[in-house]
């Protein structure tokens, strides 16, 4: 096919009905980029022969080397179907789990997606993930079952077996879709239930609860993949062929004379052809007949493969002539039969034709955007669409219309920023030379040639002639010198600019227009994720635009769109304007957009819902430059990297380290390569991965390390009690037998009693899942306490908070948790973490549930200092005593808070301050006069002291009255609030140390597909790395096993490489962060009983995993580690002399 001109593309952009925005999603190595190559070759951008080998959209070098896609890239294709012309904006996305954030950025900009499945491997973990992402974004999928050639060539299945295998795969995919649909229907039904329950109180008696009612009423037939619906294509992208059922239905309706519509219904399913009666009958399996699909479709493909691979020349010629194909001599004589096969198949069943026609007929255009999707995009957080301002709700119509009128407001969503080399920008591309430029260059060349000639002649000239023409020559040389200087200057300037341009990385925003027309040079608002249209509409004049001079509003900036680009894979094309419904690149937003943003000309537009990423970044490394002088380049490089990657996080820790947080090993490697080669362009040194841990406490164990019941055995003299040394509690801290810690502040004015308890696992999980909700509660409570008017919290959030509270009550039951939920004072760390602070002392009523309407103004003696206790708790939960890692699943109970001494002191101070106020005035006057008289004689230092004292006294009295006596409680230990914070923090730490402490490790779930012969090696690698196998199942119809296991993140580095090496590449793991798990061993354990001594030896040198992890973290943080540097010093360890 001929290359489509840019003008044609621009023309098609103006017809939203003929635009299709689609992305290709699949598990890693299922053939996305090869399929994209075949579709691109249909536009003549690459040659048909190179499709599948070139991997055109993998433009990075490391993508080509590794053979996997690492970033989503877009290309616009032109497709003709009948008399209709279509513009297809195709986005290829990665399948590797480390880059699933790139999938999220692609999915947001699309209306439909192609799910690609490997016919041999079937549904894989990442396939499920991408189906879920497509579902969450409300985009419609179609299915391409790829690599069918593997069923013929590798598995050597018969057509009948292949048919049943394909049926199985379709059932698996539909099962996932069905599960997603069911959960959605049940959720909606539950919401309706609660609404109706609120309106009509349960007047009826016992109601019979029927779960399935909601599912029976809703139609879900359009959701599933079925070849007879036309949303499935069977293909082999590497061999260039693919077909939908309608192709064969059209073909055979002419041949056999059966109606096209009947064939469409019956080509897939349990139907067979009765050749005598020329009828299609049902029930092929029961009668032992071949299904229609096998007889009419698969048999032909199988026989073609057989003929070509066996080099059966007669049969091939017969097939080629009957199909009326033209095969070149080059292909038919090629050594590799696959080339010949590709030539035949790509002409007979071109894959691009099948896939693109399915996309155009089955996937929606931008005009068909659903109201549900629009509302989902416009509602950030827990806000409902109805709670948005009326101006904002008006915008929904513009979304639905996808209007490109001049009056329509422009709404653009930027899903990511990507860096391109400045050389590739259209403005920097070498342009063809014009006639004038050619003429100028010719003139310059002639001059230079003439100058050279003059110079050479000048040397040969005799001196006599020289003296005669002296004046003429001097004029000539002067002009020549000027010209040379000019040319050298212009050359050096152009070189400089070229160099600067080449070094620079340009950022382009990957975006889609949802409404209006975007024009180059247009002024537009950039709305950050926290922007609130309700607030800004009050401050801004109505009908204002980004060009006006407006007051500054939080989370909103104005910018100019410098350049608009059509994304063409590796290249970019300049555009002047882009109408609604198109995907585009925008230049010049580097200063305004960090990762994603919403752009609009209307300030009523809300920011779009943030992208939901499947993978959480967990792998951290510290980075520093090899040469310290290059630190600024590193900082700048990391800033650029942070902008260029949607998932990466860049932090500066308290220690001053620059830390990079990535989603996995492959992602980390790519980020480091980018830093070295593109963004920072310096040599960097990278630390070992920083593995996150959590600290917790558990219930005291019932049995010891040799499974003997504790307390029953004979204790022996302990030679070294490391645990006792570790947990030494200083004097002045009282410890009860049940772990209650009582501590006083250094000035003895307040006494705290704190106890630590482990939270049930379900509660910890609940707190982790609802961290956003807890954050919302915290914001609301703080605004209540500060008497700020915050916009009214809506009913939906209040219902969610109430539900969360009920779940907590359900999980915290039993004698020791009585009334615990109503006494929750704070969550931590950072006020939204998985730890709880309870207040069980008398006279204090403040809780976190103030937002539920139980607002009681605290008037007790504790009111001024309760924040100090909470701050102490936050600090204690942020870094635990074992290795300064955050706590998880711990409940601290404040059982006593005695402040009687402080109160006495405060009342005494009040009286003193009143007396002070009375005598202040007279004193000041006296001091003032004495100062003026003694000024000339006294030394300057004494004078200064007096002046300071004089100024200090009135100020201090004012402050003291302001702070209700707080500063008067300040003594040599500092302000009282600070002492309370420190005391609370220490008390929490000691309360932890008297309980059995444990480390919690981050865990990956690991899915490995392996053949039976390498299973043993996979298990060996897993057990060596502390992995635990959860299940192992054989995949139906193949010899593949799927192993599901959990593996600590700490042990996962190099895991994928090791498995590949040990299994010769036959098994490859997918690692996804899943949860935190308690490491069962006690890090401080030493043998104490006789049985333990016998079993573990006196030193217990067998490796204690928890201690190993703990010491590694302590060493990294520069904390004290108890270890012997030299053991067995009496043994002589000399090197043998060289003889």
Coordinates of C-alpha atoms in Angstrom, one line a residue, residues 9-372:
X9 CA -4.6 12.4 7.7
X10 CA -5.4 16.0 8.7
X11 CA -8.6 15.7 6.7
X12 CA -9.6 12.5 8.4
X13 CA -8.9 14.0 11.9
X14 CA -11.9 16.4 11.3
X15 CA -14.4 13.5 11.1
X16 CA -14.7 12.0 14.6
X17 CA -17.1 9.2 13.4
X18 CA -14.2 7.7 11.3
X19 CA -11.6 7.9 14.0
X20 CA -10.6 4.8 16.1
X21 CA -8.3 5.3 19.1
X22 CA -7.1 1.8 20.0
X23 CA -4.3 0.2 22.0
X24 CA -2.8 -3.3 21.9
X25 CA -2.7 -5.1 25.2
X26 CA -1.3 -8.5 26.2
X27 CA 1.0 -10.5 28.3
X28 CA 4.7 -10.2 27.6
X29 CA 5.9 -12.0 24.4
X30 CA 2.4 -12.7 23.1
X31 CA 3.1 -10.8 19.8
X32 CA 1.8 -7.2 20.3
X33 CA 4.7 -5.4 18.5
X34 CA 4.7 -8.0 15.7
X35 CA 1.0 -7.5 15.2
X36 CA 1.6 -3.7 15.2
X37 CA 4.3 -4.2 12.5
X38 CA 1.8 -6.0 10.3
X39 CA -0.7 -3.2 10.7
X40 CA 2.0 -0.5 10.0
X41 CA 3.2 -2.4 6.9
X42 CA -0.4 -2.1 5.4
X43 CA 0.2 1.7 5.3
X44 CA 3.5 1.3 3.4
X45 CA 5.5 2.7 6.3
X46 CA 7.6 -0.4 6.5
X47 CA 8.0 -3.3 4.0
X48 CA 5.8 -6.4 4.3
X49 CA 8.9 -8.5 4.3
X50 CA 10.3 -6.8 7.4
X51 CA 7.0 -6.9 9.4
X52 CA 7.6 -8.9 12.6
X53 CA 11.4 -8.6 12.2
X54 CA 11.8 -4.9 12.4
X55 CA 9.6 -4.2 15.5
X56 CA 9.1 -0.7 14.3
X57 CA 7.5 0.7 17.4
X58 CA 10.3 -0.5 19.7
X59 CA 12.5 2.5 18.9
X60 CA 14.8 2.3 21.9
X61 CA 18.0 0.3 21.7
X62 CA 17.4 -1.7 24.9
X63 CA 13.9 -2.7 23.6
X64 CA 15.5 -4.2 20.5
X65 CA 18.2 -6.0 22.5
X66 CA 15.9 -7.4 25.2
X67 CA 13.1 -8.1 22.7
X68 CA 10.4 -6.6 24.9
X69 CA 8.5 -3.3 24.7
X70 CA 9.2 -0.8 27.5
X71 CA 7.1 2.2 26.6
X72 CA 3.8 2.8 24.9
X73 CA 4.2 4.5 21.5
X74 CA 1.6 5.7 19.1
X75 CA 1.2 5.8 15.3
X76 CA -1.6 7.0 13.1
X77 CA -2.8 4.6 10.3
X78 CA -5.1 5.1 7.3
X79 CA -7.6 2.3 6.4
X80 CA -10.2 2.0 3.7
X81 CA -13.1 -0.4 4.2
X82 CA -15.4 -0.3 1.2
X83 CA -16.1 3.4 0.4
X84 CA -15.4 4.4 4.1
X85 CA -12.1 5.8 5.1
X86 CA -10.8 5.5 8.7
X87 CA -8.0 7.1 10.7
X88 CA -6.7 4.6 13.3
X89 CA -4.6 5.9 16.2
X90 CA -2.8 2.8 17.3
X91 CA -0.9 2.7 20.6
X92 CA 1.4 -0.3 21.3
X93 CA 1.9 -1.0 25.0
X94 CA 4.4 -3.1 27.0
X95 CA 3.4 -6.5 28.4
X96 CA 6.1 -6.9 31.1
X97 CA 4.7 -6.4 34.5
X98 CA 7.4 -3.8 35.4
X99 CA 6.0 -1.5 32.8
X100 CA 2.2 -1.9 33.5
X101 CA 2.1 1.9 34.3
X102 CA 2.7 2.5 30.6
X103 CA -0.4 0.4 29.9
X104 CA -2.5 2.6 32.2
X105 CA -1.3 5.7 30.3
X106 CA -2.2 4.1 26.9
X107 CA -5.6 2.8 28.1
X108 CA -6.8 6.2 29.3
X109 CA -6.5 7.8 25.8
X110 CA -8.3 5.0 24.0
X111 CA -11.9 4.0 23.3
X112 CA -11.1 0.4 22.5
X113 CA -8.4 -2.1 22.7
X114 CA -7.1 -5.3 21.0
X115 CA -6.3 -8.0 23.5
X116 CA -3.7 -10.4 22.0
X117 CA -3.4 -13.9 23.3
X118 CA -0.8 -16.6 22.6
X119 CA -2.6 -19.7 21.3
X120 CA -0.3 -22.0 23.2
X121 CA 0.1 -20.2 26.5
X122 CA -3.5 -19.0 26.7
X123 CA -4.6 -16.7 29.5
X124 CA -1.5 -15.5 31.6
X125 CA -1.4 -13.3 34.7
X126 CA -0.7 -10.1 32.7
X127 CA -3.6 -10.9 30.4
X128 CA -5.9 -10.8 33.4
X129 CA -4.4 -7.6 34.5
X130 CA -4.9 -5.8 31.2
X131 CA -8.4 -7.1 30.9
X132 CA -9.1 -5.6 34.3
X133 CA -7.5 -2.3 33.4
X134 CA -9.6 -2.1 30.2
X135 CA -12.7 -2.8 32.3
X136 CA -11.9 -0.2 34.9
X137 CA -11.4 2.5 32.2
X138 CA -14.7 1.4 30.5
X139 CA -13.1 0.7 27.1
X140 CA -14.4 -2.1 24.8
X141 CA -12.0 -5.0 23.9
X142 CA -11.7 -7.2 20.9
X143 CA -9.6 -10.4 20.8
X144 CA -6.8 -11.6 18.5
X145 CA -5.7 -15.2 19.2
X146 CA -2.2 -15.1 17.9
X147 CA 0.6 -17.6 17.2
X148 CA -1.8 -20.3 15.8
X149 CA 1.2 -21.5 13.7
X150 CA 2.7 -22.8 17.0
X151 CA -0.2 -25.3 17.3
X152 CA 0.7 -26.7 13.9
X153 CA 4.5 -26.5 14.0
X154 CA 5.4 -26.9 17.7
X155 CA 2.6 -28.8 19.4
X156 CA 1.7 -30.7 16.1
X157 CA -2.0 -30.7 17.0
X158 CA -4.6 -32.0 14.5
X159 CA -7.2 -29.5 13.4
X160 CA -9.8 -31.1 15.7
X161 CA -7.5 -30.8 18.7
X162 CA -6.6 -27.3 17.8
X163 CA -10.4 -26.4 17.6
X164 CA -11.1 -27.7 21.1
X165 CA -7.9 -25.9 22.4
X166 CA -9.1 -22.6 21.0
X167 CA -12.5 -23.2 22.5
X168 CA -10.9 -23.6 25.9
X169 CA -8.9 -20.4 25.5
X170 CA -12.1 -18.5 24.6
X171 CA -13.9 -19.9 27.7
X172 CA -11.0 -18.8 30.0
X173 CA -11.0 -15.2 28.6
X174 CA -14.8 -15.0 28.9
X175 CA -14.7 -16.4 32.4
X176 CA -12.5 -13.4 33.5
X177 CA -14.8 -10.9 31.7
X178 CA -17.8 -12.6 33.4
X179 CA -16.2 -12.3 36.8
X180 CA -15.6 -8.6 36.3
X181 CA -19.1 -8.1 35.1
X182 CA -20.7 -10.0 38.0
X183 CA -18.8 -8.0 40.6
X184 CA -19.9 -4.7 39.0
X185 CA -23.6 -5.7 38.9
X186 CA -23.5 -6.9 42.5
X187 CA -21.8 -3.6 43.6
X188 CA -24.5 -1.5 41.8
X189 CA -27.2 -3.6 43.3
X190 CA -25.8 -3.2 46.8
X191 CA -25.7 0.6 46.3
X192 CA -29.3 0.6 45.2
X193 CA -30.2 -1.6 48.2
X194 CA -28.7 0.9 50.6
X195 CA -30.5 3.9 48.9
X196 CA -33.9 2.2 49.0
X197 CA -33.3 1.0 52.6
X198 CA -32.7 4.7 53.5
X199 CA -35.9 5.8 52.0
X200 CA -38.2 3.0 53.2
X201 CA -37.5 1.7 56.6
X202 CA -37.8 -2.0 56.9
X203 CA -41.5 -2.2 57.4
X204 CA -41.7 -5.7 56.0
X205 CA -40.8 -8.6 58.3
X206 CA -38.1 -11.1 57.2
X207 CA -37.0 -10.5 53.6
X208 CA -35.7 -13.4 51.6
X209 CA -32.4 -12.2 50.1
X210 CA -31.9 -13.3 46.5
X211 CA -28.4 -12.9 45.2
X212 CA -28.8 -13.7 41.6
X213 CA -31.7 -11.3 40.8
X214 CA -29.5 -8.5 39.6
X215 CA -27.6 -10.7 37.2
X216 CA -30.6 -12.2 35.5
X217 CA -32.0 -8.8 34.5
X218 CA -28.9 -7.3 33.0
X219 CA -27.8 -8.2 29.5
X220 CA -24.1 -9.1 29.2
X221 CA -24.1 -10.9 25.8
X222 CA -22.2 -8.1 24.1
X223 CA -19.3 -8.3 26.6
X224 CA -18.1 -11.8 25.7
X225 CA -15.8 -12.7 22.9
X226 CA -17.3 -15.0 20.3
X227 CA -16.2 -15.5 16.7
X228 CA -19.8 -15.3 15.5
X229 CA -20.1 -11.8 17.0
X230 CA -17.2 -10.8 14.9
X231 CA -15.0 -9.7 17.8
X232 CA -12.4 -12.5 17.5
X233 CA -9.6 -12.8 14.9
X234 CA -7.5 -16.0 14.6
X235 CA -4.0 -15.0 13.5
X236 CA -0.3 -15.7 13.1
X237 CA 1.3 -12.3 13.0
X238 CA 4.8 -13.6 12.2
X239 CA 3.5 -15.4 9.1
X240 CA 1.4 -12.4 8.2
X241 CA -2.1 -14.1 8.2
X242 CA -5.3 -13.6 10.2
X243 CA -9.0 -14.0 9.6
X244 CA -12.4 -13.5 11.2
X245 CA -15.2 -15.8 10.5
X246 CA -17.0 -13.4 8.2
X247 CA -14.2 -13.8 5.6
X248 CA -14.8 -17.5 5.2
X249 CA -18.6 -17.1 5.5
X250 CA -18.5 -14.8 2.5
X251 CA -16.3 -17.2 0.6
X252 CA -18.3 -20.3 1.3
X253 CA -21.8 -18.7 0.9
X254 CA -20.8 -18.3 -2.8
X255 CA -19.3 -21.8 -3.1
X256 CA -21.8 -24.0 -1.2
X257 CA -24.8 -21.8 -1.7
X258 CA -25.7 -21.5 1.9
X259 CA -26.8 -18.0 3.2
X260 CA -24.1 -15.8 4.5
X261 CA -26.1 -15.0 7.7
X262 CA -26.5 -18.8 8.4
X263 CA -22.8 -19.5 7.9
X264 CA -21.9 -16.6 10.2
X265 CA -24.0 -18.2 13.0
X266 CA -22.8 -21.7 12.5
X267 CA -19.1 -21.5 11.5
X268 CA -18.2 -21.5 15.2
X269 CA -19.9 -24.0 17.4
X270 CA -21.2 -27.5 17.4
X271 CA -22.4 -27.6 13.9
X272 CA -21.5 -29.9 11.0
X273 CA -22.2 -30.0 7.3
X274 CA -24.4 -32.8 6.0
X275 CA -23.0 -33.0 2.5
X276 CA -25.8 -35.2 1.0
X277 CA -28.6 -33.0 2.2
X278 CA -26.4 -29.8 1.8
X279 CA -27.6 -28.7 5.2
X280 CA -26.0 -27.6 8.4
X281 CA -26.9 -29.8 11.3
X282 CA -26.3 -29.4 15.1
X283 CA -24.5 -31.8 17.4
X284 CA -21.2 -32.6 15.7
X285 CA -19.6 -34.3 18.7
X286 CA -22.4 -36.7 19.5
X287 CA -22.4 -38.0 15.9
X288 CA -18.6 -38.0 15.6
X289 CA -18.6 -35.5 12.7
X290 CA -16.1 -32.7 12.0
X291 CA -17.3 -29.3 13.2
X292 CA -17.8 -26.7 10.4
X293 CA -14.9 -24.6 11.6
X294 CA -12.5 -27.6 11.3
X295 CA -13.8 -28.8 8.0
X296 CA -14.0 -25.4 6.2
X297 CA -11.3 -23.4 7.9
X298 CA -8.7 -25.2 9.9
X299 CA -8.2 -28.1 7.5
X300 CA -7.3 -25.8 4.7
X301 CA -4.7 -23.9 6.8
X302 CA -3.2 -27.1 8.1
X303 CA -2.9 -28.6 4.6
X304 CA -1.2 -25.4 3.3
X305 CA 1.4 -25.5 6.2
X306 CA 2.0 -29.2 5.5
X307 CA 2.5 -28.6 1.8
X308 CA 4.9 -25.7 2.2
X309 CA 7.0 -27.1 5.1
X310 CA 7.4 -30.5 3.2
X311 CA 8.2 -28.6 0.0
X312 CA 5.4 -30.4 -1.9
X313 CA 5.7 -28.3 -5.1
X314 CA 2.7 -29.7 -7.0
X315 CA 0.3 -29.1 -4.1
X316 CA 1.7 -25.6 -3.5
X317 CA 1.2 -24.7 -7.2
X318 CA -2.3 -26.1 -7.1
X319 CA -3.2 -24.0 -3.9
X320 CA -1.6 -20.8 -5.4
X321 CA -3.6 -21.1 -8.7
X322 CA -6.9 -22.0 -7.0
X323 CA -6.5 -19.0 -4.6
X324 CA -5.5 -16.8 -7.6
X325 CA -2.3 -15.5 -5.9
X326 CA 0.9 -14.1 -7.4
X327 CA 4.0 -15.4 -5.7
X328 CA 7.4 -14.1 -6.8
X329 CA 10.2 -16.5 -7.8
X330 CA 12.4 -15.1 -5.0
X331 CA 10.0 -16.2 -2.3
X332 CA 9.2 -19.6 -3.8
X333 CA 12.9 -20.5 -4.2
X334 CA 13.9 -19.2 -0.8
X335 CA 15.9 -21.6 1.5
X336 CA 13.5 -20.9 4.4
X337 CA 10.1 -22.4 3.8
X338 CA 8.6 -19.8 6.2
X339 CA 9.3 -17.0 3.7
X340 CA 7.3 -18.9 1.1
X341 CA 4.6 -19.5 3.6
X342 CA 4.4 -15.8 4.6
X343 CA 4.2 -14.8 0.9
X344 CA 1.2 -17.1 0.3
X345 CA -0.6 -16.4 3.6
X346 CA -0.2 -12.6 3.7
X347 CA -1.8 -12.5 0.2
X348 CA -4.6 -15.0 0.9
X349 CA -5.6 -13.9 4.4
X350 CA -3.9 -10.5 5.1
X351 CA -3.8 -10.0 8.9
X352 CA -4.0 -6.2 8.6
X353 CA -7.3 -6.4 6.7
X354 CA -8.9 -8.8 9.2
X355 CA -7.8 -6.9 12.3
X356 CA -8.4 -3.3 11.1
X357 CA -11.9 -4.2 9.6
X358 CA -12.8 -5.7 13.0
X359 CA -11.5 -2.6 14.8
X360 CA -13.6 -0.3 12.5
X361 CA -16.8 -2.3 12.8
X362 CA -16.6 -3.4 16.5
X363 CA -14.8 -0.7 18.4
X364 CA -16.5 2.6 19.2
X365 CA -15.5 6.0 17.7
X366 CA -14.9 9.0 20.0
X367 CA -18.5 10.0 19.4
X368 CA -19.7 6.8 21.2
X369 CA -18.2 7.7 24.6
X370 CA -20.5 6.4 27.3
X371 CA -22.0 8.7 29.9
X372 CA -20.7 6.4 32.6

